[in-house]
Coordinates of C-alpha atoms (C1' of nucleotides) in Angstrom, one line a residue:
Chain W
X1 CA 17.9 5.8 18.5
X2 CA 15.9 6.1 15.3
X3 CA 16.0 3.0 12.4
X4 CA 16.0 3.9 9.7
X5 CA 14.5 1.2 6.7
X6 CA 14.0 1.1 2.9
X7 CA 10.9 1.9 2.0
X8 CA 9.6 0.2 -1.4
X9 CA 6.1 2.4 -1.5
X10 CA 8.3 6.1 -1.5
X11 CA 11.4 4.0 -3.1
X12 CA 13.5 5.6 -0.7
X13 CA 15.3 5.0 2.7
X14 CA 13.3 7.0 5.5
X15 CA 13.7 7.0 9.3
X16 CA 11.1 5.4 11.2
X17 CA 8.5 7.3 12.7
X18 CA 5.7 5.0 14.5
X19 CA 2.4 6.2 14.1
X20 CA 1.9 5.2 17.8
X21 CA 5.3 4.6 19.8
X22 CA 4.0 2.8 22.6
X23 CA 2.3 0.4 20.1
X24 CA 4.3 -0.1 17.0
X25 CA 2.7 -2.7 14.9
X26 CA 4.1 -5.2 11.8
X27 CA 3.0 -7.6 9.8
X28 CA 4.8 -9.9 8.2
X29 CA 3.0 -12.2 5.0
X30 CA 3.8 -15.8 6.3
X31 CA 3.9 -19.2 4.4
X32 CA 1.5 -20.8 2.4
X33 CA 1.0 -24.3 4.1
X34 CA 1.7 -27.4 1.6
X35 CA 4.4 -28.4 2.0
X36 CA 8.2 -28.4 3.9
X37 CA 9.1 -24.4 3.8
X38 CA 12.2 -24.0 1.6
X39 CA 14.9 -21.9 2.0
X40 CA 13.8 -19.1 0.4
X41 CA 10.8 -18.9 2.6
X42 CA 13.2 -18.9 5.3
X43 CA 14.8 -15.4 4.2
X44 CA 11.8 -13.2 5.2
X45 CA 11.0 -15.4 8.5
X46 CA 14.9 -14.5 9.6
X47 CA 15.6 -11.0 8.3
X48 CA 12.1 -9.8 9.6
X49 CA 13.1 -11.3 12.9
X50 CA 15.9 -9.0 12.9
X51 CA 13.3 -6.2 12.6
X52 CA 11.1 -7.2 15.0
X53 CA 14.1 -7.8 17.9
X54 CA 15.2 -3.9 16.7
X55 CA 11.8 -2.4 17.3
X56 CA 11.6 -4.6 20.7
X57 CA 15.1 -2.9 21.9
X58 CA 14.2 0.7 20.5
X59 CA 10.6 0.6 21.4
X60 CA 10.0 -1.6 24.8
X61 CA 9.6 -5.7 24.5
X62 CA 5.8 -5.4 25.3
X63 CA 5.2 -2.2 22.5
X64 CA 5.7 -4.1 20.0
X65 CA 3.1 -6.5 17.8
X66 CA 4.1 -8.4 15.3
X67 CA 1.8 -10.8 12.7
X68 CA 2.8 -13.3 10.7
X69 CA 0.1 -14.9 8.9
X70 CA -0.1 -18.7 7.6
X71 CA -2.1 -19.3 4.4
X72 CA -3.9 -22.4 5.1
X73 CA -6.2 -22.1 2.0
X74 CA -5.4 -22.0 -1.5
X75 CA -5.3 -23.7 -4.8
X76 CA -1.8 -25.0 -4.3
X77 CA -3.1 -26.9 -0.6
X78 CA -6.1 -28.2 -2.2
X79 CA -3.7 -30.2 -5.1
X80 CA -1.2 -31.5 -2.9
X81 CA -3.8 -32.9 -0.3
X82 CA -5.6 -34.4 -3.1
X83 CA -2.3 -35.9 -4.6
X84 CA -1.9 -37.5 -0.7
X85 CA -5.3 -38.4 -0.3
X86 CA -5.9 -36.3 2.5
X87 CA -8.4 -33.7 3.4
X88 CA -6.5 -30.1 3.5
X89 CA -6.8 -29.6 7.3
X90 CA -4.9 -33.0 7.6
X91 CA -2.4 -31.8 5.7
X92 CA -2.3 -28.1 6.8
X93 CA -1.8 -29.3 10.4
X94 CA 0.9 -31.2 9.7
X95 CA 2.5 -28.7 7.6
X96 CA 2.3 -26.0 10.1
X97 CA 3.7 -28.5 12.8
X98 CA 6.6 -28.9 10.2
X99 CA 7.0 -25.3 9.9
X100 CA 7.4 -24.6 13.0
X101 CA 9.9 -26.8 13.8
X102 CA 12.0 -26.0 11.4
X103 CA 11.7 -22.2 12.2
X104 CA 12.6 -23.0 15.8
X105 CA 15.9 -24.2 15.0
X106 CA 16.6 -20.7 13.1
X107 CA 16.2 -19.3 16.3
X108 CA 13.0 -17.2 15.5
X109 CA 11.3 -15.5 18.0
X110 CA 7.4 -16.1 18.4
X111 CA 5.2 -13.4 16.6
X112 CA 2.5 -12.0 18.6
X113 CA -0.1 -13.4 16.3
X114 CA 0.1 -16.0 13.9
X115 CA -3.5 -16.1 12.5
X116 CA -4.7 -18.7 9.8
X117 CA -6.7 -17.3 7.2
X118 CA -9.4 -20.0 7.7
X119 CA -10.6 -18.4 11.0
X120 CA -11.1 -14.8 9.3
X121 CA -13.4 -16.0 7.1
X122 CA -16.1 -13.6 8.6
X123 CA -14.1 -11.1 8.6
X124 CA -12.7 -11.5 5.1
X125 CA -16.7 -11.5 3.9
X126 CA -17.1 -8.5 6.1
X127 CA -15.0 -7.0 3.4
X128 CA -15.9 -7.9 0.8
X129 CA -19.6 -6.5 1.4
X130 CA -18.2 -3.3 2.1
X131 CA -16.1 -3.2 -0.9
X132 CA -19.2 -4.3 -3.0
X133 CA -21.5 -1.6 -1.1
X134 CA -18.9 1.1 -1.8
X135 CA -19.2 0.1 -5.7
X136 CA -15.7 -0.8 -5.8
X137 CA -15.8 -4.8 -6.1
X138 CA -18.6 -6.6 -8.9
X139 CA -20.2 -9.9 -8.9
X140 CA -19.9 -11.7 -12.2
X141 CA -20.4 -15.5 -12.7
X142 CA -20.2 -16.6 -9.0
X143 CA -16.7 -14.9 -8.7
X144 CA -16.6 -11.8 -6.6
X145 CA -14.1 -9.7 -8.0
X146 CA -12.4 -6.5 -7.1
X147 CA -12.7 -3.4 -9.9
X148 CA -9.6 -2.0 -10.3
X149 CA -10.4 1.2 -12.2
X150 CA -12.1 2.1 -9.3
X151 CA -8.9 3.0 -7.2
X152 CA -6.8 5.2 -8.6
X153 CA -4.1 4.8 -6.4
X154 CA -3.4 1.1 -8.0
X155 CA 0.0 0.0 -8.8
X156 CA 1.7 2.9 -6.6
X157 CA 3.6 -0.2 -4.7
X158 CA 4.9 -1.8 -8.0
X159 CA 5.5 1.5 -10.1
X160 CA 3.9 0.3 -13.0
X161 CA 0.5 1.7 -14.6
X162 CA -2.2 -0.5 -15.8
X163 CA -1.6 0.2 -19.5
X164 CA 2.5 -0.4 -18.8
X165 CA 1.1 -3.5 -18.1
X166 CA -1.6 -4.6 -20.7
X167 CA 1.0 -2.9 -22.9
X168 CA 3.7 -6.6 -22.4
X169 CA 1.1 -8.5 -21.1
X170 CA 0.9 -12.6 -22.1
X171 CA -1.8 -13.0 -19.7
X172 CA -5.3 -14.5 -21.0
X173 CA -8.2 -13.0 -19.6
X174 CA -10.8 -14.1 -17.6
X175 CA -14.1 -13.8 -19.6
X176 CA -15.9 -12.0 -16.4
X177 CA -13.5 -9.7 -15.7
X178 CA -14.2 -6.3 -16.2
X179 CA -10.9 -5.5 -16.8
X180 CA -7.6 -7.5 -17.1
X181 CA -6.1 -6.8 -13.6
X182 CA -9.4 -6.9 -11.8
X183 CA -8.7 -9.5 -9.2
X184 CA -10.7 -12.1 -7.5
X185 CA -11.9 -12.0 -4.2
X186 CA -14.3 -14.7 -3.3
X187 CA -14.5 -18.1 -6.1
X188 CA -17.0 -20.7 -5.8
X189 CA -15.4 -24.1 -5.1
X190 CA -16.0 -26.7 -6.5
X191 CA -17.4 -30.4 -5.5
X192 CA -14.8 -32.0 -3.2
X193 CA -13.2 -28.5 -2.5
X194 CA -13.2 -26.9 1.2
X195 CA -16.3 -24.0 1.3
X196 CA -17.7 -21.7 3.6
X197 CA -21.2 -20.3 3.1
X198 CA -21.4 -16.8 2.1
X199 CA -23.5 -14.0 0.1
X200 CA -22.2 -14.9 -2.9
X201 CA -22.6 -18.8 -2.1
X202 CA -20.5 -21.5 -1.6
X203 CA -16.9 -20.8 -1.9
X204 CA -13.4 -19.9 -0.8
X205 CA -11.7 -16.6 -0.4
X206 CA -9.2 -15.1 -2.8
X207 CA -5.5 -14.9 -1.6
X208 CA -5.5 -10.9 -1.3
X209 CA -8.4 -10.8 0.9
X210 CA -7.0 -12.9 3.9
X211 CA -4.4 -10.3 4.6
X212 CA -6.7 -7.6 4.2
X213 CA -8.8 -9.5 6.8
X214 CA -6.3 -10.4 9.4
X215 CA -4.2 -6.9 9.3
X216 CA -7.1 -5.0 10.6
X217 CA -8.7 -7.6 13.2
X218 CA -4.9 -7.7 14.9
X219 CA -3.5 -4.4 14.1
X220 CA -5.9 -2.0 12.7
X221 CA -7.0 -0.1 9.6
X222 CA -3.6 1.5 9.6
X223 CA -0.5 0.3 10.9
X224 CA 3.1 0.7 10.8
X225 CA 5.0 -2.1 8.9
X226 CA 4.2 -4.5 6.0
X227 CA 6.7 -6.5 4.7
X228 CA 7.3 -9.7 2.7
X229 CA 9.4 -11.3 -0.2
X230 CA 9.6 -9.1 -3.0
X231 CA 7.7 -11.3 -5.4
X232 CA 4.7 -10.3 -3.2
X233 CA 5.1 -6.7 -4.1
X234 CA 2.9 -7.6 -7.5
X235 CA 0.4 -8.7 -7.4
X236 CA -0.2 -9.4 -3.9
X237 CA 0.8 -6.2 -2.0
X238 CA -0.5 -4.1 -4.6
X239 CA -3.7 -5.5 -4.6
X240 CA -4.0 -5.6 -0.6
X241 CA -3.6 -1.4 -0.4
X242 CA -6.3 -1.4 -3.2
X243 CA -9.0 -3.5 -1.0
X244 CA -7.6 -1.8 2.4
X245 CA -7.5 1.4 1.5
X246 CA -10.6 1.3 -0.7
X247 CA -12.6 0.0 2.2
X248 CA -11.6 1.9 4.8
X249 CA -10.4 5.6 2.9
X250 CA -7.0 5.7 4.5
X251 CA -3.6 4.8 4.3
X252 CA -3.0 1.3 4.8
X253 CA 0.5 0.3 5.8
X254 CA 2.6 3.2 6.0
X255 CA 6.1 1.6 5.4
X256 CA 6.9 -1.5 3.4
X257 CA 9.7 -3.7 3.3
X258 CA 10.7 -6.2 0.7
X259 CA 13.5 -8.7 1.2
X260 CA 15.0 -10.3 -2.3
X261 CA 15.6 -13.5 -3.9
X262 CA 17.3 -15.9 -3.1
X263 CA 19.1 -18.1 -5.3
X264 CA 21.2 -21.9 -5.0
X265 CA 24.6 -22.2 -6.0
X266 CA 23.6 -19.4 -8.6
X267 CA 20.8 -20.5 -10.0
X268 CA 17.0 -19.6 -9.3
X269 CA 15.4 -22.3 -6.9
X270 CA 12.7 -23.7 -8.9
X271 CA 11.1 -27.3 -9.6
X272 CA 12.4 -27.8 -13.2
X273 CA 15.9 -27.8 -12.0
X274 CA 15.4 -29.7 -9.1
X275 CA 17.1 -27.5 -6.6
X276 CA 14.8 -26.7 -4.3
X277 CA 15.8 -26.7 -1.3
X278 CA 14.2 -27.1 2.6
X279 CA 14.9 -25.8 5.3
X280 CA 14.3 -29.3 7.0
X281 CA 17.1 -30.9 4.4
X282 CA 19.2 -28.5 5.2
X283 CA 19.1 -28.7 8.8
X284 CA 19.9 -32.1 8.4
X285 CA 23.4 -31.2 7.2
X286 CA 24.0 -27.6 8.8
X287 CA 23.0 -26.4 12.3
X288 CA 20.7 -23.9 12.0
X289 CA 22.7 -21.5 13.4
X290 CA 24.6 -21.6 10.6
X291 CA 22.1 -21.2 8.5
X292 CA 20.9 -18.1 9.6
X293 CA 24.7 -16.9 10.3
X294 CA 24.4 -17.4 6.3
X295 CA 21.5 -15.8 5.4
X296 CA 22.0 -12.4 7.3
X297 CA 25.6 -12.5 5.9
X298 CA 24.3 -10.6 2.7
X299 CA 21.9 -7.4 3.0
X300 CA 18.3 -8.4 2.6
X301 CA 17.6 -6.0 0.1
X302 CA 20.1 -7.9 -2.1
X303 CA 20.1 -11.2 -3.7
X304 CA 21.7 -14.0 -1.7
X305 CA 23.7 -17.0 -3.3
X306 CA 22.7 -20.1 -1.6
X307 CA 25.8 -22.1 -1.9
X308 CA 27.9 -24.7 0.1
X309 CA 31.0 -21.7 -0.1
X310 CA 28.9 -19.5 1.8
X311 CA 27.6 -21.9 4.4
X312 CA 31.4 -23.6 5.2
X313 CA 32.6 -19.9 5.2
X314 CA 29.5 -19.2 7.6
X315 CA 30.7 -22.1 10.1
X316 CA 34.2 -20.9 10.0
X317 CA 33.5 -17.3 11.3
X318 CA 31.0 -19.0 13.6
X319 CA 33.6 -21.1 15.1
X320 CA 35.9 -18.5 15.1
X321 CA 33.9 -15.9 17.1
X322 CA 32.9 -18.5 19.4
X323 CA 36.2 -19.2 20.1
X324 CA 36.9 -15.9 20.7
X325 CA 33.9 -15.0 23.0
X326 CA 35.5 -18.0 25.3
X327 CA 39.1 -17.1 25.4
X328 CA 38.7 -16.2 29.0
X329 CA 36.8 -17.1 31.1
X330 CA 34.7 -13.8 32.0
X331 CA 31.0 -13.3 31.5
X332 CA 29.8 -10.6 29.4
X333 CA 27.2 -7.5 30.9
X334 CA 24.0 -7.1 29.5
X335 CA 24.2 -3.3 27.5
X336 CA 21.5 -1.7 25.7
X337 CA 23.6 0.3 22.9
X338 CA 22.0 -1.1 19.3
X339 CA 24.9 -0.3 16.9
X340 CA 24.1 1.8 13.3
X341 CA 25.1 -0.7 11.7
X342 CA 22.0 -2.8 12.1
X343 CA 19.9 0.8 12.9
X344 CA 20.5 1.6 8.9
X345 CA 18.6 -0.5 7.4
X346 CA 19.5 -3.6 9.0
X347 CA 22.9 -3.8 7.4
X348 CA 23.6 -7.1 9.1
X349 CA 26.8 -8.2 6.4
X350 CA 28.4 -4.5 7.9
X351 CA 27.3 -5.6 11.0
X352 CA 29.5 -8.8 11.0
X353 CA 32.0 -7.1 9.9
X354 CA 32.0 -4.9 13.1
X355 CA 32.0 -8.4 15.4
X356 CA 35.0 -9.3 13.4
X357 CA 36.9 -6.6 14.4
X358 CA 35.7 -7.4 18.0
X359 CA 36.7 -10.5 17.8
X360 CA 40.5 -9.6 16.8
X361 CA 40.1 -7.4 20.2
X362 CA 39.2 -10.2 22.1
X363 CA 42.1 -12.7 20.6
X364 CA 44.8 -10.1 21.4
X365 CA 46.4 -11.2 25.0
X366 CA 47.5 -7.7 25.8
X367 CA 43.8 -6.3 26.9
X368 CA 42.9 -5.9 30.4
X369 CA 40.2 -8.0 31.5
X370 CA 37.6 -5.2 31.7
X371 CA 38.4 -4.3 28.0
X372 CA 37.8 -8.1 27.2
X373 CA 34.7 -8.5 28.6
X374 CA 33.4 -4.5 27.2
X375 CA 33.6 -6.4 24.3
X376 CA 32.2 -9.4 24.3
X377 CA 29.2 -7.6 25.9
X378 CA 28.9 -6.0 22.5
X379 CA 29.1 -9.0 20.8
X380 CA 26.8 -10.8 22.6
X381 CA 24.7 -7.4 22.1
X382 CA 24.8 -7.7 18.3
X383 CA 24.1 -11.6 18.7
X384 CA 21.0 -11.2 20.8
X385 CA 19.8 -8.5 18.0
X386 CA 20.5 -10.9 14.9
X387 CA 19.7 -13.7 16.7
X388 CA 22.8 -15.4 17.0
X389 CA 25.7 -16.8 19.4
X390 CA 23.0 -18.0 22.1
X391 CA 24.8 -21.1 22.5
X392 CA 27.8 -21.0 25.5
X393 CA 30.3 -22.5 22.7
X394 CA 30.9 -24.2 20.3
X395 CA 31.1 -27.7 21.0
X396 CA 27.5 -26.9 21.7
X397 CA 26.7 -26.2 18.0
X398 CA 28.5 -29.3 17.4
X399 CA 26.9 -31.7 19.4
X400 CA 23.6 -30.2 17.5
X401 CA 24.6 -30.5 14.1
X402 CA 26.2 -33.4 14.3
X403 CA 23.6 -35.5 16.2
X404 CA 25.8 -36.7 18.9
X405 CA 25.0 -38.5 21.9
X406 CA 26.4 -38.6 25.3
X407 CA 28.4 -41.6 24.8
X408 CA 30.2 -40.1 22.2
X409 CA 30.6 -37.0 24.3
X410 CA 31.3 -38.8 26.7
X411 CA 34.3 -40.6 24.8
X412 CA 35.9 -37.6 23.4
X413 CA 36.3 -36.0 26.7
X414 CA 37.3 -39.0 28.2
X415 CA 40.2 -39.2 25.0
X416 CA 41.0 -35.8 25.6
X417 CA 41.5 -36.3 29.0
X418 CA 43.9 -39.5 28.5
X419 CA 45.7 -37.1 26.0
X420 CA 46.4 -34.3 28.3
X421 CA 47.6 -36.3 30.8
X422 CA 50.5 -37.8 28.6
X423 CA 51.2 -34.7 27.3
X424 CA 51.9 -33.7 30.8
X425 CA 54.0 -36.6 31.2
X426 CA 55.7 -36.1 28.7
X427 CA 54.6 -38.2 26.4
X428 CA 54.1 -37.0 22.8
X429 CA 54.1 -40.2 21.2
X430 CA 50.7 -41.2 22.8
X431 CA 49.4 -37.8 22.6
X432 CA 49.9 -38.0 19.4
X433 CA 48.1 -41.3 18.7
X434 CA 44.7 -40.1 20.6
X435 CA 45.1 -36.7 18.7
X436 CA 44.9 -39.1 15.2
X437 CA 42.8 -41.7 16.4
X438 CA 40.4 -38.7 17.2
X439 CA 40.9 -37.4 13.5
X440 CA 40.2 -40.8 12.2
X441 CA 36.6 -40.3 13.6
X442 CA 36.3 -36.7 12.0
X443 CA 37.7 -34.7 15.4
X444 CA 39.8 -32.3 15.5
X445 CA 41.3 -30.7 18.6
X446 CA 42.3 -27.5 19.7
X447 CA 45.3 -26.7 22.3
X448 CA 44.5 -23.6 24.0
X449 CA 46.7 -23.2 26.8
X450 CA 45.8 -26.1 29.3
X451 CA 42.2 -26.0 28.0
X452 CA 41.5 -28.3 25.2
X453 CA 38.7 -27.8 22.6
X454 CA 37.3 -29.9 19.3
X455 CA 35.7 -29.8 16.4
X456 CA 34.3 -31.5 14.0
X457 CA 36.3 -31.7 10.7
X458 CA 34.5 -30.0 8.2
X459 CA 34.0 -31.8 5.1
X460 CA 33.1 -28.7 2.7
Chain M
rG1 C1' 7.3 -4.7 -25.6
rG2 C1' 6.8 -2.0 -20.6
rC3 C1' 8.7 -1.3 -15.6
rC4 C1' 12.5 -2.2 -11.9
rC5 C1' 17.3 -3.7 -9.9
rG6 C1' 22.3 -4.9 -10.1
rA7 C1' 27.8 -5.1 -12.0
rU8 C1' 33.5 -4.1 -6.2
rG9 C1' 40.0 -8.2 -5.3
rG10 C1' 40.1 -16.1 -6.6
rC11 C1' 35.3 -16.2 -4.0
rA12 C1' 31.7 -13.8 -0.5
rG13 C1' 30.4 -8.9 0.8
rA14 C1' 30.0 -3.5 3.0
rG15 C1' 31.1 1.4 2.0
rU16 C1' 32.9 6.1 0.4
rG17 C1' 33.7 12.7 -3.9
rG18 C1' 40.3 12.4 -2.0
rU19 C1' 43.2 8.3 3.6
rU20 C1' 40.5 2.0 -0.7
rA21 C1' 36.2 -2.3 5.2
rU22 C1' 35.4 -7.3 6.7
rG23 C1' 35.4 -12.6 5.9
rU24 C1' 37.0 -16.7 3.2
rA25 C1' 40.8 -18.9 0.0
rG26 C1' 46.2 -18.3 -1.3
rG27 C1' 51.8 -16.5 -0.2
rG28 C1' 55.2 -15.1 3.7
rG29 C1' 56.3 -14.7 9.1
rA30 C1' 55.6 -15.1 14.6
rC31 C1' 53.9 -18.5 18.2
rU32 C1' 53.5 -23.9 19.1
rG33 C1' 56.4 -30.7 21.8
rC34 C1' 53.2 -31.7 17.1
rA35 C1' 48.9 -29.9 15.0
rA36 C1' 45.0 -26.6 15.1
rA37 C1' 43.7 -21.9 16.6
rU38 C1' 45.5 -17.0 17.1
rC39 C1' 48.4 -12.7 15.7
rC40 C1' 51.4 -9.9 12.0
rU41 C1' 52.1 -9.3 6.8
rC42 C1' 51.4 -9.5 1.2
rG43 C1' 48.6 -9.3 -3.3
rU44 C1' 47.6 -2.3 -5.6
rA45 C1' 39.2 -4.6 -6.5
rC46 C1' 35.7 -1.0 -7.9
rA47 C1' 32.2 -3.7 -16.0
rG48 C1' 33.4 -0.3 -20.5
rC49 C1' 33.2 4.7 -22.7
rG50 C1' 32.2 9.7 -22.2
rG51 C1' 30.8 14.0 -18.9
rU52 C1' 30.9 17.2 -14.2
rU53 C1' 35.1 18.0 -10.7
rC54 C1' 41.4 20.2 -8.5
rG55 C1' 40.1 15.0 -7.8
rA56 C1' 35.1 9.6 -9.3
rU57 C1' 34.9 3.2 -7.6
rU58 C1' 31.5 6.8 -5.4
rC59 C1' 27.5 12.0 -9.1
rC60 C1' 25.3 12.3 -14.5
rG61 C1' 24.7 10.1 -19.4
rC62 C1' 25.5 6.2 -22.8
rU63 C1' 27.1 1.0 -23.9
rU64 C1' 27.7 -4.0 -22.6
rC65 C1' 26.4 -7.9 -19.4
rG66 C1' 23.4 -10.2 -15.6
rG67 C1' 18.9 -10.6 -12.7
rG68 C1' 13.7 -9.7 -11.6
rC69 C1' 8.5 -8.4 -12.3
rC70 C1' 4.4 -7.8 -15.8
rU71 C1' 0.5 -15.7 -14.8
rC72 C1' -2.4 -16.6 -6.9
rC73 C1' 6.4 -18.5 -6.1
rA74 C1' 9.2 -15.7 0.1

RNA sequence: GGCCCGAUGGCAGAGUGGUUAUGUAGGGGACUGCAAAUCCUCGUACAGCGGUUCGAUUCCGCUUCGGGCCUCCA
């Protein structure tokens, strides 16, 4: 079983080839730490998941390590702990806790690392020494900054050359830069500002450098997968394989993934229009399930549309293929197959459309009981490789999303009970009234032979 | 201005040089005490214009439209 993945360095899909197979190694850039994650940071959390639960079935669970870093210094943390009176660690901490909470309810599996760039400091000014000893990075008013013209590889990731650039370019130049795309390494903070000590004095890393850093003390100066949104693929990416590769004369990551944007109800997420939106507000009204049933329903190469259509569209196929997966009661097999769907590339929309035809298997009465549960195993196969239908039904998602407690619970059954019990007498006209005094509270139920299920009624 | 990506049925979304997924919404039917669910069935989607080809939604070119990046946003 090979996987094959889109590679945004040759432009061009490739199978996967390790460099090492008993040790395959990813990293992943992680969130910057100031506040609730949105949505959109959400997209490379789940579809890089996906990868990593691949590369665990192909490869061996233990073969596989994967890094997902958290920024937890930067310009952005320093503002919004000023604007909330706090010192950044206060507010880091907190965000990180946040963070990983919501992630938790995507269903997310644990990374093998998840280093903060504050405690690769060292390592980071390591670098940066080397860099400066090879000639390659230049110290101008405090800053330390990296010499682009010194690696000729730059802007290989992003296809662009540096005159393409300078060519369209709005930007305003530093005065101490050498040239307009040299970047900064190491800046001296100011008063009130978190420092370290260093050569250079007292200051704060660049944003480049802590991925630099933290890729080779967890996985090496070469490794297999890098991969992030694909707003990172300039400058950020770029400008990574410049100070790698620079430093250490080799290739740096030898594949790299991008997912793309993601957009609400059609419209960029940004501040000015107010729609940004968390994953922690979203959780509130969706389970989050359904919210990463929605985000793997489009490829992850390709824009996603945000919108209430596809999450209510996302619940229904959720509760139909729960449904299904519980029309008898037989337990599924544990298989090892992974299907090409999710082998090429990840295609995870074809890949749902594979459980959906599954799923009209499973509905039709006329299979034999070892047909049935053949394929439920292979649904519950794709689940546990996207990360979804964990859950024993749906009532389960329910109770979730909806925040119910076990009174409630408790009181539907207890209705549903009363119900079947007239309707076994006989007695429509009081089956009736539960059924609507059940609707009445937003419940809808289900008759499935003698077995009985619910749901909640589904607003939009 | 430079570079890159995209355009598929009401909506979402795969894929393919010729049999035209899948979901959702809608029509019809079966089933059902009722309802829901489920199943069956229907509507002849591939932006436009050229080219290559026996044949193009799929390959090539152009046009139009949309999106992105070129400022430390995933």
């Amino acid at each position: 079983m090979k996987i094959k993945i889109f590679d945004t360095l040759s432009h061009s899909k490739l199978n996967f080839e390790p460099l090492n197979s008993k040790k395959i190694r990813m990293y992943v850039c992680g969130p910057t730490v100031y506040d609730f994650a949105h949505i959109g940071n959400g997209r490379p959390i789940i579809v890089f998941d996906v990868l990593f639960r691949l590369l665990r079935s192909v490869y061996g669970i233990n073969n596989v390590s994967y890094v997902r870093n958290i920024t937890d210094i930067d310009d952005k943390i320093i503002v919004a702990a000023n604007k909330l009176d706090i010192d950044t660690e206060t507010l880091t901490k907190k965000t990180i806790s946040n963070f990983h909470e919501d992630i938790e309810s995507l269903n997310v599996l644990k990374p093998t690392h998840e280093p903060k760039a504050t405690e690769s400091i060292a390592e980071m000014i390591l670098l940066i020494e080397d860099l400066i000893k090879k000639d390659i990075a230049y110290i101008a008013e405090n800053h330390v900054l990296f010499d682009t013209k010194k690696f000729k590889d730059y802007g290989k990731l992003s296809k662009r050359s540096q005159e393409d650039m300078i060519a369209g370019s709005r930007i305003e130049i530093a005065p101490y830069k050498k040239n307009p795309f040299d970047f900064v390494l190491w800046k001296p903070s100011k008063k009130e500002e978190p420092y370290w000590d260093s050569p250079w004095g007292r200051g704060r890393p660049g944003w480049h450098i802590e991925c630099s850093a933290m890729t080779k003390k967890f996985l090496g100066e070469s490794f297999d997968i890098h991969a992030g949104g694909a707003d990172l693929i300039f400058p950020h990416h770029e400008n990574e394989i410049a100070q790698s590769e620079s430093s250490h004369q080799k290739q740096f990551s030898k594949y790299w993934m991008h997912n793309g944007y993601l957009n609400i109800e059609g419209e960029k997420m940004s501040k000015s229009l107010g729609n940004i939106l968390t994953i922690r507000d979203l959780l509130k009204k969706y389970n989050g399930e359904i919210l990463r049933f929605a985000m793997l329903s489009t490829h992850y190469r390709k824009p996603i549309n945000f919108s209430k259509d596809l999450l209510s569209s996302s619940y229904k196929q959720l509760h139909k293929i729960y449904s299904s997966l519980n029309s008898r009661s037989l337990e599924n097999k544990v298989t090892h197959d992974i299907p090409n769907s999710l082998l090429d590339d990840m295609n995870t929309p074809l890949a749902i459309a594979e459980i959906h035809e599954l799923v009209k298997k499973l509905n039709d009465s006329s299979i034999s009981d070892n047909e049935w549960i053949e394929c439920k195993s292979k649904i519950k196969r794709y689940g546990d490789l996207m990360g979804l239908f964990m859950r024993s039904n749906f009532q389960e998602l329910e109770v979730e999303e909806n925040k119910l407690n076990n009174v409630q619970i408790k009181e539907i059954e207890n209705l549903i009970k009363e119900r079947n019990l007239a309707r076994q007498s006989g007695n429509f006209e009081l089956a009736d009234e539960i059924r609507g005094k059940l609707e009445i509270k937003g419940v809808i139920l289900e008759d499935k032979g003698d077995n009985t299920t619910w749901k909640i009624k589904n607003e939009g």
